[in-house]
mmCIF file of N, CA and C in Angstrom:
data_model
loop_
_atom_site.group_PDB
_atom_site.id
_atom_site.type_symbol
_atom_site.label_atom_id
_atom_site.label_comp_id
_atom_site.label_asym_id
_atom_site.label_seq_id
_atom_site.Cartn_x
_atom_site.Cartn_y
_atom_site.Cartn_z
ATOM 1 N N MET I 4 -0.223 -4.040 7.856
ATOM 2 C CA MET I 4 0.536 -3.426 7.068
ATOM 3 C C MET I 4 0.849 -2.189 8.069
ATOM 4 N N SER I 5 1.922 -1.376 8.225
ATOM 5 C CA SER I 5 2.772 -0.706 9.105
ATOM 6 C C SER I 5 3.821 -0.216 8.729
ATOM 7 N N PHE I 6 3.875 1.429 8.884
ATOM 8 C CA PHE I 6 5.097 1.888 8.730
ATOM 9 C C PHE I 6 5.659 2.742 9.627
ATOM 10 N N SER I 7 7.195 2.046 10.245
ATOM 11 C CA SER I 7 7.907 2.660 11.364
ATOM 12 C C SER I 7 8.749 3.258 11.329
ATOM 13 N N PHE I 8 8.981 3.926 11.944
ATOM 14 C CA PHE I 8 10.247 5.413 11.650
ATOM 15 C C PHE I 8 11.547 4.916 12.183
ATOM 16 N N THR I 9 11.926 3.702 13.062
ATOM 17 C CA THR I 9 12.855 3.225 13.022
ATOM 18 C C THR I 9 13.487 1.959 12.917
ATOM 19 N N ASN I 10 14.123 1.228 11.860
ATOM 20 C CA ASN I 10 14.471 0.227 11.598
ATOM 21 C C ASN I 10 14.793 -0.928 12.760
ATOM 22 N N PRO I 11 13.429 -1.764 13.056
ATOM 23 C CA PRO I 11 13.382 -2.888 14.303
ATOM 24 C C PRO I 11 14.867 -3.969 14.195
ATOM 25 N N ARG I 12 15.773 -3.709 13.372
ATOM 26 C CA ARG I 12 16.980 -4.289 13.224
ATOM 27 C C ARG I 12 18.162 -3.373 13.309
ATOM 28 N N PRO I 13 18.812 -3.462 14.654
ATOM 29 C CA PRO I 13 19.879 -3.070 15.487
ATOM 30 C C PRO I 13 20.626 -2.710 14.635
ATOM 31 N N ASP I 14 21.381 -4.376 14.302
ATOM 32 C CA ASP I 14 22.454 -4.270 12.756
ATOM 33 C C ASP I 14 23.005 -2.937 11.931
ATOM 34 N N ASN I 15 21.764 -2.221 11.590
ATOM 35 C CA ASN I 15 21.451 -1.267 10.644
ATOM 36 C C ASN I 15 21.540 -0.106 10.863
ATOM 37 N N ASP I 16 22.706 0.517 10.396
ATOM 38 C CA ASP I 16 23.239 2.205 11.119
ATOM 39 C C ASP I 16 21.965 3.444 10.733
ATOM 40 N N ARG I 17 21.359 3.044 9.622
ATOM 41 C CA ARG I 17 19.881 4.176 9.552
ATOM 42 C C ARG I 17 18.682 4.543 10.870
ATOM 43 N N SER I 18 18.753 5.284 11.753
ATOM 44 C CA SER I 18 17.894 5.365 12.781
ATOM 45 C C SER I 18 16.434 6.181 11.882
ATOM 46 N N PHE I 19 16.613 6.180 11.068
ATOM 47 C CA PHE I 19 15.415 6.868 10.536
ATOM 48 C C PHE I 19 15.268 6.146 8.571
ATOM 49 N N SER I 20 14.404 5.143 9.542
ATOM 50 C CA SER I 20 14.004 4.999 7.969
ATOM 51 C C SER I 20 12.507 4.237 7.597
ATOM 52 N N PHE I 21 11.667 3.889 6.684
ATOM 53 C CA PHE I 21 10.520 4.020 6.543
ATOM 54 C C PHE I 21 10.658 2.500 7.028
ATOM 55 N N THR I 22 11.342 1.879 5.919
ATOM 56 C CA THR I 22 11.161 0.212 5.252
ATOM 57 C C THR I 22 12.230 0.775 4.251
ATOM 58 N N GLU I 23 12.412 -0.896 4.168
ATOM 59 C CA GLU I 23 13.498 -0.660 2.504
ATOM 60 C C GLU I 23 13.034 -0.734 1.825
ATOM 61 N N PRO I 24 13.648 -0.197 0.773
ATOM 62 C CA PRO I 24 13.086 -0.167 -0.794
ATOM 63 C C PRO I 24 12.263 -1.268 -1.011
ATOM 64 N N ALA I 25 12.304 -2.276 -1.325
ATOM 65 C CA ALA I 25 11.756 -3.639 -1.886
ATOM 66 C C ALA I 25 10.253 -3.380 -0.794
ATOM 67 N N GLU I 26 10.363 -3.449 0.096
ATOM 68 C CA GLU I 26 9.398 -3.820 1.026
ATOM 69 C C GLU I 26 8.542 -2.437 1.047
ATOM 70 N N LEU I 27 8.933 -1.311 0.327
ATOM 71 C CA LEU I 27 7.975 0.081 0.160
ATOM 72 C C LEU I 27 7.463 -0.169 -1.079
ATOM 73 N N GLU I 28 7.833 -0.548 -1.908
ATOM 74 C CA GLU I 28 7.475 -0.992 -3.273
ATOM 75 C C GLU I 28 6.399 -2.113 -3.251
ATOM 76 N N ALA I 29 6.487 -3.057 -2.217
ATOM 77 C CA ALA I 29 5.435 -4.048 -2.494
ATOM 78 C C ALA I 29 4.205 -3.322 -1.747
ATOM 79 N N LYS I 30 4.704 -2.645 -0.715
ATOM 80 C CA LYS I 30 3.707 -1.878 -0.144
ATOM 81 C C LYS I 30 2.562 -1.010 -1.216
ATOM 82 N N LEU I 31 3.840 0.022 -1.754
ATOM 83 C CA LEU I 31 3.247 0.010 -2.598
ATOM 84 C C LEU I 31 2.054 0.048 -3.915
ATOM 85 N N GLN I 32 2.599 -0.991 -4.058
ATOM 86 C CA GLN I 32 2.132 -2.257 -5.028
ATOM 87 C C GLN I 32 0.281 -2.231 -3.929
ATOM 88 N N THR I 33 0.553 -3.186 -3.499
ATOM 89 C CA THR I 33 -0.267 -3.695 -2.346
ATOM 90 C C THR I 33 -1.634 -2.331 -2.665
ATOM 91 N N ILE I 34 -1.207 -0.611 -2.056
ATOM 92 C CA ILE I 34 -1.573 -0.184 -2.249
ATOM 93 C C ILE I 34 -2.675 0.268 -3.405
ATOM 94 N N THR I 35 -1.973 0.160 -4.221
ATOM 95 C CA THR I 35 -2.733 0.537 -5.693
ATOM 96 C C THR I 35 -3.358 -0.400 -6.175
ATOM 97 N N ASP I 36 -2.726 -2.186 -5.578
ATOM 98 C CA ASP I 36 -3.844 -3.110 -6.375
ATOM 99 C C ASP I 36 -5.247 -2.600 -5.411
ATOM 100 N N MET I 37 -5.499 -2.376 -4.353
ATOM 101 C CA MET I 37 -6.222 -2.726 -3.630
ATOM 102 C C MET I 37 -7.268 -0.824 -4.123
ATOM 103 N N ALA I 38 -6.736 -0.298 -4.342
ATOM 104 C CA ALA I 38 -7.310 1.268 -5.158
ATOM 105 C C ALA I 38 -8.263 0.585 -6.541
ATOM 106 N N HIS I 39 -7.060 -0.123 -7.350
ATOM 107 C CA HIS I 39 -8.057 -0.900 -8.439
ATOM 108 C C HIS I 39 -8.974 -1.156 -8.251
ATOM 109 N N GLU I 40 -9.327 -1.767 -7.110
ATOM 110 C CA GLU I 40 -10.136 -3.122 -6.542
ATOM 111 C C GLU I 40 -11.187 -2.397 -6.208
ATOM 112 N N ILE I 41 -10.786 -1.094 -5.790
ATOM 113 C CA ILE I 41 -12.058 0.201 -4.888
ATOM 114 C C ILE I 41 -13.179 0.715 -6.042
ATOM 115 N N LEU I 42 -11.745 0.871 -7.121
ATOM 116 C CA LEU I 42 -12.346 1.231 -8.184
ATOM 117 C C LEU I 42 -13.167 1.080 -9.283
ATOM 118 N N ARG I 43 -12.700 -0.587 -9.323
ATOM 119 C CA ARG I 43 -13.411 -1.796 -10.011
ATOM 120 C C ARG I 43 -14.979 -1.940 -9.270
ATOM 121 N N LEU I 44 -15.372 -1.652 -7.367
ATOM 122 C CA LEU I 44 -16.613 -1.962 -7.288
ATOM 123 C C LEU I 44 -17.072 -0.400 -7.153
ATOM 124 N N ILE I 45 -16.274 0.327 -7.044
ATOM 125 C CA ILE I 45 -17.424 1.835 -7.806
ATOM 126 C C ILE I 45 -18.056 1.409 -9.014
ATOM 127 N N ALA I 46 -17.647 1.130 -9.960
ATOM 128 C CA ALA I 46 -17.779 1.296 -11.158
ATOM 129 C C ALA I 46 -18.815 -0.164 -11.321
ATOM 130 N N GLU I 47 -19.246 -1.068 -10.584
ATOM 131 C CA GLU I 47 -19.805 -2.355 -10.862
ATOM 132 C C GLU I 47 -21.225 -1.432 -10.071
ATOM 133 N N VAL I 48 -20.974 -1.294 -8.833
ATOM 134 C CA VAL I 48 -21.780 -0.278 -8.175
ATOM 135 C C VAL I 48 -22.933 0.676 -8.626
ATOM 136 N N ARG I 49 -22.223 1.082 -9.735
ATOM 137 C CA ARG I 49 -22.779 2.663 -10.335
ATOM 138 C C ARG I 49 -23.767 1.942 -11.661
ATOM 139 N N ARG I 50 -22.579 0.828 -12.238
ATOM 140 C CA ARG I 50 -23.676 0.669 -13.494
ATOM 141 C C ARG I 50 -24.764 -0.384 -12.723
ATOM 142 N N GLN I 51 -25.156 -0.927 -11.575
ATOM 143 C CA GLN I 51 -26.593 -1.927 -11.159
ATOM 144 C C GLN I 51 -27.397 -0.893 -11.045
ATOM 145 N N ILE I 52 -26.655 0.698 -9.916
ATOM 146 C CA ILE I 52 -27.650 1.713 -9.706
ATOM 147 C C ILE I 52 -28.292 2.380 -11.062
ATOM 148 N N ASN I 53 -27.382 2.398 -12.257
ATOM 149 C CA ASN I 53 -28.070 3.040 -13.805
ATOM 150 C C ASN I 53 -28.903 1.755 -14.199
ATOM 151 N N ASN I 54 -29.005 0.512 -13.695
ATOM 152 C CA ASN I 54 -29.210 -0.641 -14.314
ATOM 153 C C ASN I 54 -30.992 -0.732 -13.985
#
């Protein structure tokens, strides 16, 4: 997963773009899912430590 400052498609006039909005939305959703999973794992570890 990576961001780029220039769009790799030469037919696009925009020269400063992280990514298409739909791609960005998908990347943000992936990050959100990862964060939720990390928090879930932390909660699980805390449960194990406290038991």
